[in-house]
PDB file of C-alpha atoms in Angstrom:
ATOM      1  CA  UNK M 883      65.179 137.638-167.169  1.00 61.00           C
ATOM      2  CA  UNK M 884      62.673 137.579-164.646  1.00 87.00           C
ATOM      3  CA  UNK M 885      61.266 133.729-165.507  1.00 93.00           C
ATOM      4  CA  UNK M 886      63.937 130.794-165.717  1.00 94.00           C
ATOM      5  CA  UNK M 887      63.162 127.327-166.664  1.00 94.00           C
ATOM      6  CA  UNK M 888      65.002 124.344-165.831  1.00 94.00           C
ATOM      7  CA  UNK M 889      67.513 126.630-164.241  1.00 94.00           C
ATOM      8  CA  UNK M 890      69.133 126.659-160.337  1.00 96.00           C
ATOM      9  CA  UNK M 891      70.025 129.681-158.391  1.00 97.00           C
ATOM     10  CA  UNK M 892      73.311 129.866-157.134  1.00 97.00           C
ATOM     11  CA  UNK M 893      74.445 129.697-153.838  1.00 97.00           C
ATOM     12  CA  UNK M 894      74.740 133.650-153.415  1.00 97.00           C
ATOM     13  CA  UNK M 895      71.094 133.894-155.123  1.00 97.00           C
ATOM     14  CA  UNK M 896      69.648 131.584-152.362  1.00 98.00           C
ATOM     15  CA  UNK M 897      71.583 133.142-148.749  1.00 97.00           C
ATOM     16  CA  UNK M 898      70.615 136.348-150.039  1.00 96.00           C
ATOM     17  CA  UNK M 899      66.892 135.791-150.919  1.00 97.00           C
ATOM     18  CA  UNK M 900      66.028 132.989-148.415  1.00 97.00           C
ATOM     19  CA  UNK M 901      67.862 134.403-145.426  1.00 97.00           C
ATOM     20  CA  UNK M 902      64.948 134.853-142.699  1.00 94.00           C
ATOM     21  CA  UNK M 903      66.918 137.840-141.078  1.00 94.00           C
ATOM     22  CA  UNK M 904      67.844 139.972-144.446  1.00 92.00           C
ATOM     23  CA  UNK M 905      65.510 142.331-145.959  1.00 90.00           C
ATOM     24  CA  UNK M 906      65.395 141.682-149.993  1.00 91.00           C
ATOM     25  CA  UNK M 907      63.564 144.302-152.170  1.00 88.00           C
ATOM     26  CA  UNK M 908      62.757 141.510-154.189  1.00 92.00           C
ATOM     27  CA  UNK M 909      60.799 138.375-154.319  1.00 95.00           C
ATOM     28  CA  UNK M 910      62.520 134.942-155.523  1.00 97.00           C
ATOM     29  CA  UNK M 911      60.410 132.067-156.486  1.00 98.00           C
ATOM     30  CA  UNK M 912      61.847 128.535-156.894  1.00 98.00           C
ATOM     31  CA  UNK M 913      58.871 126.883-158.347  1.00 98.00           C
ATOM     32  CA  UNK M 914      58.439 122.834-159.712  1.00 97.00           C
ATOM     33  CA  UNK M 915      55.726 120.810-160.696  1.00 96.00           C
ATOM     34  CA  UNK M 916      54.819 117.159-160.793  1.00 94.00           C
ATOM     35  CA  UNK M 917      52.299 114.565-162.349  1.00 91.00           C
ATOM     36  CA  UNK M 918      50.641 111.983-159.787  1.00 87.00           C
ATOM     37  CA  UNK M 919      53.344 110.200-157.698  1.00 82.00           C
ATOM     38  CA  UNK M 920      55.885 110.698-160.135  1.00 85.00           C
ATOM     39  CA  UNK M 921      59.680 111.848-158.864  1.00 83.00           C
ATOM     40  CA  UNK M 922      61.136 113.462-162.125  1.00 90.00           C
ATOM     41  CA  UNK M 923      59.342 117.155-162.579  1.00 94.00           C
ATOM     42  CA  UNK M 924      57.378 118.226-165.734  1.00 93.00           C
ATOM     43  CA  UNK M 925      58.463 121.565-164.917  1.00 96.00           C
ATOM     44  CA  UNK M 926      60.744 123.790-162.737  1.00 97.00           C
ATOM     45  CA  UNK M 927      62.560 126.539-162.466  1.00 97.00           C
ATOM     46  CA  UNK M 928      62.255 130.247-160.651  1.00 97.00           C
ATOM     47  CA  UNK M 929      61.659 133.543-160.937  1.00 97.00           C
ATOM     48  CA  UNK M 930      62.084 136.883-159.674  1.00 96.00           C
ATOM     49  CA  UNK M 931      59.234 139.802-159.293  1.00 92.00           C
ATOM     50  CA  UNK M 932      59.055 142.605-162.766  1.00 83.00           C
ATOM     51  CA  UNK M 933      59.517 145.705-161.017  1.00 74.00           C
ATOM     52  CA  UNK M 934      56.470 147.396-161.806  1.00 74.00           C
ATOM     53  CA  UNK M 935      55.164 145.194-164.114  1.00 84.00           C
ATOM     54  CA  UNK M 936      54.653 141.540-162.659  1.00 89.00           C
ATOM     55  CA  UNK M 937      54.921 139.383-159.436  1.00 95.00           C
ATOM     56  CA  UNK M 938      56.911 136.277-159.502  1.00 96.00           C
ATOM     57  CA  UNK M 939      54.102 134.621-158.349  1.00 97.00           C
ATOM     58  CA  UNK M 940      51.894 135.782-161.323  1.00 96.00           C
ATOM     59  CA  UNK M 941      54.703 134.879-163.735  1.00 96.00           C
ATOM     60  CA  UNK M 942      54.907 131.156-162.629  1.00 97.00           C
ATOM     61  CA  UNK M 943      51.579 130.954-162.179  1.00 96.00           C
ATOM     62  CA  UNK M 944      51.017 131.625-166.006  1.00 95.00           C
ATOM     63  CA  UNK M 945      53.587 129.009-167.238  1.00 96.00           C
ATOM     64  CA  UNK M 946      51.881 126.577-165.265  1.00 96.00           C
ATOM     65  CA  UNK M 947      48.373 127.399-166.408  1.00 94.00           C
ATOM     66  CA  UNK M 948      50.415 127.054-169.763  1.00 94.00           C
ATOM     67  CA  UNK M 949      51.693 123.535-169.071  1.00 94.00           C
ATOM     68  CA  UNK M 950      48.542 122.186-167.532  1.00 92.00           C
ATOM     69  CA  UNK M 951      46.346 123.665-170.573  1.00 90.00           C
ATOM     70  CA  UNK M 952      48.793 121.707-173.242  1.00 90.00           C
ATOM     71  CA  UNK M 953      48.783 118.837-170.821  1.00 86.00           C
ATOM     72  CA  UNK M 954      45.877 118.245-168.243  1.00 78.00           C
ATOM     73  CA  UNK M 955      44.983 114.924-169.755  1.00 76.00           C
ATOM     74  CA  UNK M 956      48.655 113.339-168.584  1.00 77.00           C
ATOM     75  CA  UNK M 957      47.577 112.928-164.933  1.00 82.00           C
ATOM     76  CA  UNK M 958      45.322 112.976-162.670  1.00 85.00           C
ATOM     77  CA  UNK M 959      46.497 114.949-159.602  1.00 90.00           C
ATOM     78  CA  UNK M 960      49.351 117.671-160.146  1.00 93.00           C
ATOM     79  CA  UNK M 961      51.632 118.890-157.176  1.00 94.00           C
ATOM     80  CA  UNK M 962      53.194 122.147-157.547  1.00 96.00           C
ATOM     81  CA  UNK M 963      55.028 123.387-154.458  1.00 97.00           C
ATOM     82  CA  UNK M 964      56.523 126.730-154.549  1.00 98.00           C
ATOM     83  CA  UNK M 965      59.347 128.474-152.335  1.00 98.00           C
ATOM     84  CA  UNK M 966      59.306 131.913-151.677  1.00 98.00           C
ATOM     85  CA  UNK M 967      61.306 134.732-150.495  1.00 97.00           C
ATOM     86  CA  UNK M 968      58.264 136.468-149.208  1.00 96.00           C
ATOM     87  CA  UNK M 969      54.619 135.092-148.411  1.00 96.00           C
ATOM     88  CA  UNK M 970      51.939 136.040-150.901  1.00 96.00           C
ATOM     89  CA  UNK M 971      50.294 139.516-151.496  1.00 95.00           C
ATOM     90  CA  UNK M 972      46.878 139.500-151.579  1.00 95.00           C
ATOM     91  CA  UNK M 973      46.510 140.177-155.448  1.00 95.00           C
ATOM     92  CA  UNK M 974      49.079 136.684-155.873  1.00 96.00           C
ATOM     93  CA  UNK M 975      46.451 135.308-153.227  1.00 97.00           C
ATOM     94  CA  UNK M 976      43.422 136.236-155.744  1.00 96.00           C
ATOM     95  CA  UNK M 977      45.099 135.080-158.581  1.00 96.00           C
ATOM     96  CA  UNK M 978      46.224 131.493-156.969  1.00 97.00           C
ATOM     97  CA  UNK M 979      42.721 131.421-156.001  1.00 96.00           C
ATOM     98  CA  UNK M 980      41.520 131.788-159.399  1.00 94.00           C
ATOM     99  CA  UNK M 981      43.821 129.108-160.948  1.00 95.00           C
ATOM    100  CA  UNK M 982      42.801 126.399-158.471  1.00 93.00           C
ATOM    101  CA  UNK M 983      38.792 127.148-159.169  1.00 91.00           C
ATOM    102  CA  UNK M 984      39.687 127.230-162.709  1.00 89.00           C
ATOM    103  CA  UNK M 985      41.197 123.515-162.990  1.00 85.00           C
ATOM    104  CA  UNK M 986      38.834 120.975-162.663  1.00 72.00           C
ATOM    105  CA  UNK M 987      41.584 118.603-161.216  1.00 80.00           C
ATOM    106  CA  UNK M 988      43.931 117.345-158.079  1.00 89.00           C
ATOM    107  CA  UNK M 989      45.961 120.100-157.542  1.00 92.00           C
ATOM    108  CA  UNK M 990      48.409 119.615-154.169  1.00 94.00           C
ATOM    109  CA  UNK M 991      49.393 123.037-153.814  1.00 96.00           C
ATOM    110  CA  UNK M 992      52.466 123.867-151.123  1.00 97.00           C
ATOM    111  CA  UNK M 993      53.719 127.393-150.084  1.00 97.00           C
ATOM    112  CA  UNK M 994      57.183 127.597-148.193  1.00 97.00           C
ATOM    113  CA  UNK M 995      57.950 131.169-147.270  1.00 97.00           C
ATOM    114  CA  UNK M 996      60.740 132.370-145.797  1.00 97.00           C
ATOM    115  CA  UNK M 997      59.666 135.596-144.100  1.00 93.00           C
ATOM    116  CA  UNK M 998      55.953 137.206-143.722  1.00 92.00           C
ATOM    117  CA  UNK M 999      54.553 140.033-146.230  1.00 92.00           C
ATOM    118  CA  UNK M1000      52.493 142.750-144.404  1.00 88.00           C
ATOM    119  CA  UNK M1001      50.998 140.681-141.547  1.00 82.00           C
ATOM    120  CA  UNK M1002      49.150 143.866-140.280  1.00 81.00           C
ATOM    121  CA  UNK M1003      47.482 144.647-143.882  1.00 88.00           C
ATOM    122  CA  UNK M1004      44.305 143.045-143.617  1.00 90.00           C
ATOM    123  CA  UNK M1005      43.870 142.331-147.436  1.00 93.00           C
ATOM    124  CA  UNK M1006      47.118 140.109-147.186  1.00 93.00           C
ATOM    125  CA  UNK M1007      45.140 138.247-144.155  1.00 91.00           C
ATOM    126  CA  UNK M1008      42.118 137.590-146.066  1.00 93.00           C
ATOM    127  CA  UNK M1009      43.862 136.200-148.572  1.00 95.00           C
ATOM    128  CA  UNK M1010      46.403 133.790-146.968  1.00 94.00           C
ATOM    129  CA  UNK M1011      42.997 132.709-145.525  1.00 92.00           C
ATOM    130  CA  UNK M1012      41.053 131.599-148.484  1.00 94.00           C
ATOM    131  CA  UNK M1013      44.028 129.726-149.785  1.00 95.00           C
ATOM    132  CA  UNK M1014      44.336 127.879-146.703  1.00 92.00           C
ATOM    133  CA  UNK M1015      40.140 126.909-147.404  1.00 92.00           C
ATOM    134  CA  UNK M1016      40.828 125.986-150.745  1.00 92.00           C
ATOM    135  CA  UNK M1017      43.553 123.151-149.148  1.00 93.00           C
ATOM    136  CA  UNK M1018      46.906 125.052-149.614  1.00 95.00           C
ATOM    137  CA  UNK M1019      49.418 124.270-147.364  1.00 94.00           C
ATOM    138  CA  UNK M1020      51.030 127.650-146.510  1.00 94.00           C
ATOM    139  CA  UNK M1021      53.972 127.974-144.245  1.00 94.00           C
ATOM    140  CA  UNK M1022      56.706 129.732-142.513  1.00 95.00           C
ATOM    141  CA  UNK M1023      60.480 127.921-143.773  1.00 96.00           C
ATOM    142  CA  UNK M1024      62.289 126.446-141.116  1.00 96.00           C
ATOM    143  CA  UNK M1025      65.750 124.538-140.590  1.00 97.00           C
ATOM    144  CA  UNK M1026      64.104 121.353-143.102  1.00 96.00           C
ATOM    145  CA  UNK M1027      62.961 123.774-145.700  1.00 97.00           C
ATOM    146  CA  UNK M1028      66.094 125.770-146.157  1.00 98.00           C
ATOM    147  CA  UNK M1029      67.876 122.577-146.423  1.00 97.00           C
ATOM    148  CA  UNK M1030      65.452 120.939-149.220  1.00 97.00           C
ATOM    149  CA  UNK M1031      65.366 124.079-151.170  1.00 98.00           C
ATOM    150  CA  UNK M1032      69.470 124.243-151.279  1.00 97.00           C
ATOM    151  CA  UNK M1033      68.846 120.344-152.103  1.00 97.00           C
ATOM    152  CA  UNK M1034      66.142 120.665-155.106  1.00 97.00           C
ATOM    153  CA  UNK M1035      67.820 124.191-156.213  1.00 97.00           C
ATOM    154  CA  UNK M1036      71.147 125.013-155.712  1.00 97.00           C
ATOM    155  CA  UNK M1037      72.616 121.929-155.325  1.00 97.00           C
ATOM    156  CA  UNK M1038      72.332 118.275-153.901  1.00 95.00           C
ATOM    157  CA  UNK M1039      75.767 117.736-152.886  1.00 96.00           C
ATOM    158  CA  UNK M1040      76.112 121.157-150.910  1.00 96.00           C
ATOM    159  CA  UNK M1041      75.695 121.017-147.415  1.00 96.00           C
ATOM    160  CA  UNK M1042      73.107 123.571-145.684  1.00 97.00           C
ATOM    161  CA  UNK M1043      74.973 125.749-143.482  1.00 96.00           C
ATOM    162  CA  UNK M1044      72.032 127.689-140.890  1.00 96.00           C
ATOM    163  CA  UNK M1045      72.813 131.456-140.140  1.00 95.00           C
ATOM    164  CA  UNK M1046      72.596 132.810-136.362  1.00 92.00           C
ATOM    165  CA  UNK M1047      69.145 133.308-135.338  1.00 91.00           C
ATOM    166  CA  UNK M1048      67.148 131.026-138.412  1.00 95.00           C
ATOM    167  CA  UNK M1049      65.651 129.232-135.552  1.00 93.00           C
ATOM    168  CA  UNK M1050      64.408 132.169-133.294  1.00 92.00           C
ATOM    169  CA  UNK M1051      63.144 134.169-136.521  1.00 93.00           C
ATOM    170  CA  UNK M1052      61.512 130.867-137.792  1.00 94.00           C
ATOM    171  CA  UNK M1053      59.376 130.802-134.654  1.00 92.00           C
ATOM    172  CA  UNK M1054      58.976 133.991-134.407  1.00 91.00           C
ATOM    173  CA  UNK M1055      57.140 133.682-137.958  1.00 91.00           C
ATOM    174  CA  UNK M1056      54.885 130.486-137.265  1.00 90.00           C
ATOM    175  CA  UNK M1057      54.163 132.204-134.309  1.00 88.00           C
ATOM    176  CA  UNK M1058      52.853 135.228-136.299  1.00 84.00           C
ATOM    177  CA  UNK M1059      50.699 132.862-139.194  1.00 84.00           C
ATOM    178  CA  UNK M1060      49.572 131.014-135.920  1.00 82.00           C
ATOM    179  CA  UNK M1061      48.156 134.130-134.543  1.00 80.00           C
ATOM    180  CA  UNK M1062      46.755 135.196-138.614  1.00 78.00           C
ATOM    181  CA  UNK M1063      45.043 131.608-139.189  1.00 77.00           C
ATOM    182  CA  UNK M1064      43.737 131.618-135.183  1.00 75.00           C
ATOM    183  CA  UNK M1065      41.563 134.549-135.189  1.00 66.00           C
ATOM    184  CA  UNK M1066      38.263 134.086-136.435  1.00 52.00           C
ATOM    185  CA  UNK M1067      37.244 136.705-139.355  1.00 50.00           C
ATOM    186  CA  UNK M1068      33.466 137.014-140.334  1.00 43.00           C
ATOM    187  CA  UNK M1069      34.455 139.114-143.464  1.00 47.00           C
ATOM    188  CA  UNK M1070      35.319 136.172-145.075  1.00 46.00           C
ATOM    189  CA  UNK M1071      32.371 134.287-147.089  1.00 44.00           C
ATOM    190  CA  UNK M1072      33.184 130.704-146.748  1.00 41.00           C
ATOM    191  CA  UNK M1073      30.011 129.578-148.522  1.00 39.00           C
ATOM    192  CA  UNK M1074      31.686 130.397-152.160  1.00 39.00           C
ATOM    193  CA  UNK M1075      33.490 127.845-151.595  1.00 41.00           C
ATOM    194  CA  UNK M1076      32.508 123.765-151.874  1.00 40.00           C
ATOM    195  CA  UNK M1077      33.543 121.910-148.755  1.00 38.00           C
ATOM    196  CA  UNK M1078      32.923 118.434-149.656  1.00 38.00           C
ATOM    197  CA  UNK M1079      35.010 115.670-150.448  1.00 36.00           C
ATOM    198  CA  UNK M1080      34.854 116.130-154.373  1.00 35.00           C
ATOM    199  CA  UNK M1081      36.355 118.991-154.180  1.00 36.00           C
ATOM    200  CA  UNK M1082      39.435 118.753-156.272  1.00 37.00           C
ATOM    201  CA  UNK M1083      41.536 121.191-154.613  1.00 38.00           C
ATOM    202  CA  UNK M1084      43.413 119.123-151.862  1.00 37.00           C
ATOM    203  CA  UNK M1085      46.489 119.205-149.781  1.00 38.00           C
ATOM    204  CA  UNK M1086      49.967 117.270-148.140  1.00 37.00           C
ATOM    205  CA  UNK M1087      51.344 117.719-145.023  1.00 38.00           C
ATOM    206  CA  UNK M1088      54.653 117.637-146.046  1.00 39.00           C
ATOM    207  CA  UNK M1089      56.768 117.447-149.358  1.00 44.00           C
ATOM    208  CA  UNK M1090      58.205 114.019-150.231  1.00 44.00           C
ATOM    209  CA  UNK M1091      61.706 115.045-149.459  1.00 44.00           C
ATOM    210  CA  UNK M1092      62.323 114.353-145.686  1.00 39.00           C
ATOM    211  CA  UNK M1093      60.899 110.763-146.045  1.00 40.00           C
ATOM    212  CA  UNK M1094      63.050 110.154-149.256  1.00 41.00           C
ATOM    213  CA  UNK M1095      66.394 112.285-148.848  1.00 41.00           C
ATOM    214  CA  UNK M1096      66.355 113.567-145.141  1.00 40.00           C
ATOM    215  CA  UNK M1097      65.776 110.364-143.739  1.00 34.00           C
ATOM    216  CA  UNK M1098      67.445 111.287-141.166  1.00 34.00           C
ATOM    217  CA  UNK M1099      65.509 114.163-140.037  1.00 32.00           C
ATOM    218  CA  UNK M1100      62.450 114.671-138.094  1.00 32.00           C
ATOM    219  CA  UNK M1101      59.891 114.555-140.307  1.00 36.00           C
ATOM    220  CA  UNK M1102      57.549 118.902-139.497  1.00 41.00           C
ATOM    221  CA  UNK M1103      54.317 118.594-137.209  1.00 46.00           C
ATOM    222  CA  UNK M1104      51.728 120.836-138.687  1.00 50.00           C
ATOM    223  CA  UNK M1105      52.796 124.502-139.597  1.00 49.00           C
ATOM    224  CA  UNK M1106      50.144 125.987-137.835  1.00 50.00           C
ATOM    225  CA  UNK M1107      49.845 124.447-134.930  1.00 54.00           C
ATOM    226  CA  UNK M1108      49.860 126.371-131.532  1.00 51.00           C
ATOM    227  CA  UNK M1109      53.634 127.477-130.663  1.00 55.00           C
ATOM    228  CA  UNK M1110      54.081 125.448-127.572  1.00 58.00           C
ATOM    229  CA  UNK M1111      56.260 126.392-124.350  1.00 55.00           C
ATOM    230  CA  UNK M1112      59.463 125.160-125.977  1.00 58.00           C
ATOM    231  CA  UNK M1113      59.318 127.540-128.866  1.00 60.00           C
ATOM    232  CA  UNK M1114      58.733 130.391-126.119  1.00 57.00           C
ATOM    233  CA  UNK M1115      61.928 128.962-123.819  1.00 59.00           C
ATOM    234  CA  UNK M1116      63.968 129.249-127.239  1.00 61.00           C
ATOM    235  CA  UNK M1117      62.536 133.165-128.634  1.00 61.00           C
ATOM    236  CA  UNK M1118      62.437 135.109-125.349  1.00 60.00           C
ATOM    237  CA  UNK M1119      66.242 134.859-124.171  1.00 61.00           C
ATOM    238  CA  UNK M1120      66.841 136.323-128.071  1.00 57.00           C
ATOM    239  CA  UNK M1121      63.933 139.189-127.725  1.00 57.00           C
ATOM    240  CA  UNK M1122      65.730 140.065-124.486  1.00 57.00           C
ATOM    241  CA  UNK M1123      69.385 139.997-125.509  1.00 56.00           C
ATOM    242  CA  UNK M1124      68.346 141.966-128.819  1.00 52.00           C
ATOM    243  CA  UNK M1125      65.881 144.859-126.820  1.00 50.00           C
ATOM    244  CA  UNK M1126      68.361 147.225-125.989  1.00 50.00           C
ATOM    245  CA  UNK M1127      69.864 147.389-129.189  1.00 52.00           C
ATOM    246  CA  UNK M1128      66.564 147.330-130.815  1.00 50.00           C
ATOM    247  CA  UNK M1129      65.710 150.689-128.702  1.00 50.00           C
ATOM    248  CA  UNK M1130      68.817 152.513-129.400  1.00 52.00           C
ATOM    249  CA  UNK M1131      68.763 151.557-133.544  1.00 50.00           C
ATOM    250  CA  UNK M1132      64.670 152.146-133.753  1.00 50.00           C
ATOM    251  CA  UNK M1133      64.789 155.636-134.479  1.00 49.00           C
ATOM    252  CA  UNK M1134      67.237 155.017-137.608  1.00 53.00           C
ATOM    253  CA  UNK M1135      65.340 151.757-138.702  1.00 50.00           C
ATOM    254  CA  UNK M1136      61.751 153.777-139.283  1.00 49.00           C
ATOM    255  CA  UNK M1137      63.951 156.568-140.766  1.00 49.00           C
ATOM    256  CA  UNK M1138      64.865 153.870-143.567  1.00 49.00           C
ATOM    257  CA  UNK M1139      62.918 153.266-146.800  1.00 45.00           C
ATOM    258  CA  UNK M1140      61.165 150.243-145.134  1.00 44.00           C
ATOM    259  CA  UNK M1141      57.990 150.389-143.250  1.00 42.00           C
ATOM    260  CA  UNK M1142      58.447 148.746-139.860  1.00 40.00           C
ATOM    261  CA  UNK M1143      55.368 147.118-137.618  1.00 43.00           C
ATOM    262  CA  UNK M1144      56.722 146.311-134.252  1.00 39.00           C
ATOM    263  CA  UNK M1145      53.488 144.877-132.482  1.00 42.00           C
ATOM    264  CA  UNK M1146      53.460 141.657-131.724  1.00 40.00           C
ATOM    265  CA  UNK M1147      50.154 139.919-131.393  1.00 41.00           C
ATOM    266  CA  UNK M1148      48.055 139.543-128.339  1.00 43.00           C
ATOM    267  CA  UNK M1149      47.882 135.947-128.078  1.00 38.00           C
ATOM    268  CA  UNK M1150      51.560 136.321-126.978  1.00 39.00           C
ATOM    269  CA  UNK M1151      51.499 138.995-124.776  1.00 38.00           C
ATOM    270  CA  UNK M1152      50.964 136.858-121.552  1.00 36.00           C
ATOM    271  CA  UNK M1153      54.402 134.760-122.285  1.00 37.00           C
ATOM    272  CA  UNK M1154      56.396 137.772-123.141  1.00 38.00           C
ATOM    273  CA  UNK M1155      57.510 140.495-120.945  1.00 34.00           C
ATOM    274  CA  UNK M1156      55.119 143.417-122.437  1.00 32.00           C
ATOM    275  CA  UNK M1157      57.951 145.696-122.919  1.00 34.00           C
ATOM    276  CA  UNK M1158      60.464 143.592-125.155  1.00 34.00           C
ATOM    277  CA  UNK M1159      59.714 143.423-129.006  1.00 34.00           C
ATOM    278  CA  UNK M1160      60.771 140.890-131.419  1.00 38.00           C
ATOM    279  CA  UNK M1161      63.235 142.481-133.469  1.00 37.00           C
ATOM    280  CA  UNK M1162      62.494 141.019-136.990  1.00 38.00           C
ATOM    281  CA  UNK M1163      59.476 138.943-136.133  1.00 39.00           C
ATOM    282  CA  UNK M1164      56.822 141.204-136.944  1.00 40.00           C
ATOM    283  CA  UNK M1165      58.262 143.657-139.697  1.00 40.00           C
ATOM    284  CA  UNK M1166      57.300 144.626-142.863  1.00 41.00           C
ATOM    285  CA  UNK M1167      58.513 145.151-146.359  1.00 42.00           C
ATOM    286  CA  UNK M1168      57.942 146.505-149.684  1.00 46.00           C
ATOM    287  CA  UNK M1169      60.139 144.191-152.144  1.00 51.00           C
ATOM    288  CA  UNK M1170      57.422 143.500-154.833  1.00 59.00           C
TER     289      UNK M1170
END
């Protein structure tokens, strides 16, 4: 069944799907929903893509147009924060867009991904980007995320355990939607859309989970914000130890039934030697 309410994954579901350095032909959602500042949620659950029929993104998104249709007058902000396998496609992007412009309400809206969906197709770009106008908070997983979503859907008394590499691959990402939300793009018309206050569309900067179960964590700085030289110290001894291998497997990997991008953007040419390429940073997938 591709939609499941009120229902975890298991623990095999989530290393599988939210692994950063595994290559899933398919798209999990773990989706929930809240009214105001309440804890409990109205709804949860998650959901897998319909091969060939439906997104997982388009599925959820119709159960909560559902809910809020049967329900709207309950609240008066909703937050529905979503965790996914892959970021977004631009027809999910068009159809999130609709939703928010349909609702004349609060509506915090949070996207965790786990690893990027065709970066280099410029659709997918222009998409991303309009959600992030409309006040979505869209972001690359890292160490905090994995452990919440085990937390909120697997289970709360199961202890994250971090593969090799999440941290490498989870800068590599942010530094890949840092380079997407950094470039300025004049295709996109910005006047559709109402920039004042009234707005109703609005964002967080973080869930409520690291301030009210991770207390003991550090609490994520903003999602896009410029990779600094730390991030750089920690990715290039990785791109390095993994080059050599990456140029004797290349020929089998674009052989495979993936298609593979390995560019990485210009903004990060100057702090990486121009002949080493980030081995899962930058590729792309067709799961959906």
């Amino acid at each position: 069944m591709p939609l499941r309410l009120k229902k975890e994954i298991s623990e095999e579901e989530f290393y599988e799907h939210f692994c950063n350095i595994k290559t899933p032909h398919q798209t999990l959602l773990c989706f929930s929903l809240k009214e105001d500042d309440k804890t409990l949620w109205k709804l949860w659950g998650h959901a897998y893509n319909n091969p060939g029929q439906y997104h997982a993104e388009i599925l959820v998104l119709r159960e909560i147009e559902d809910y809020l249709m049967a329900n709207i007058l309950n609240a008066t902000k909703y937050t529905i924060t979503w965790f996914l396998s892959y970021s977004p496609c631009h027809c999910c992007c068009d159809e999130i867009t609709n939703f928010l412009m349909k609702f004349q309400i609060k509506i915090e809206f949070n996207i965790k991904a786990a690893r990027p969906y065709y970066f280099d197709n410029d659709k997918n770009q222009k998409g991303l980007k309009i959600l992030k106008k409309l006040g979505v908070l869209i972001k690359m997983m890292d160490f905090t995320d994995y452990e919440e979503c085990l937390y909120l859907f697997v289970d709360p008394c199961m202890k994250f355990t971090a593969w090799p590499d999440l941290e490498v691959q989870s800068i590599a990402n942010k530094m890949i939607f840092h380079h997407l939300f950094s470039k300025e793009d004049d295709r996109l018309d910005y006047h559709s859309f109402p920039i004042d206050d009234s707005f109703p569309v609005h964002t967080i900067a973080a869930s409520d989970f690291e301030s009210q179960v991770l207390v003991d964590k550090i609490p994520p700085g903003d999602p896009n914000k410029t990779p600094d030289k730390k991030d750089f110290a920690i990715l290039l001894p990785y791109l390095e130890k993994q080059f050599q291998s990456l140029t004797r497997t290349r020929r089998n990997l674009i052989a495979s039934d993936s298609e593979f991008n390995y560019n990485i953007p210009e903004s990060y040419n100057s702090a990486l030697s121009p002949d080493i390429f980030p081995l899962r940073g930058t590729l792309s997938y067709h799961p959906k």
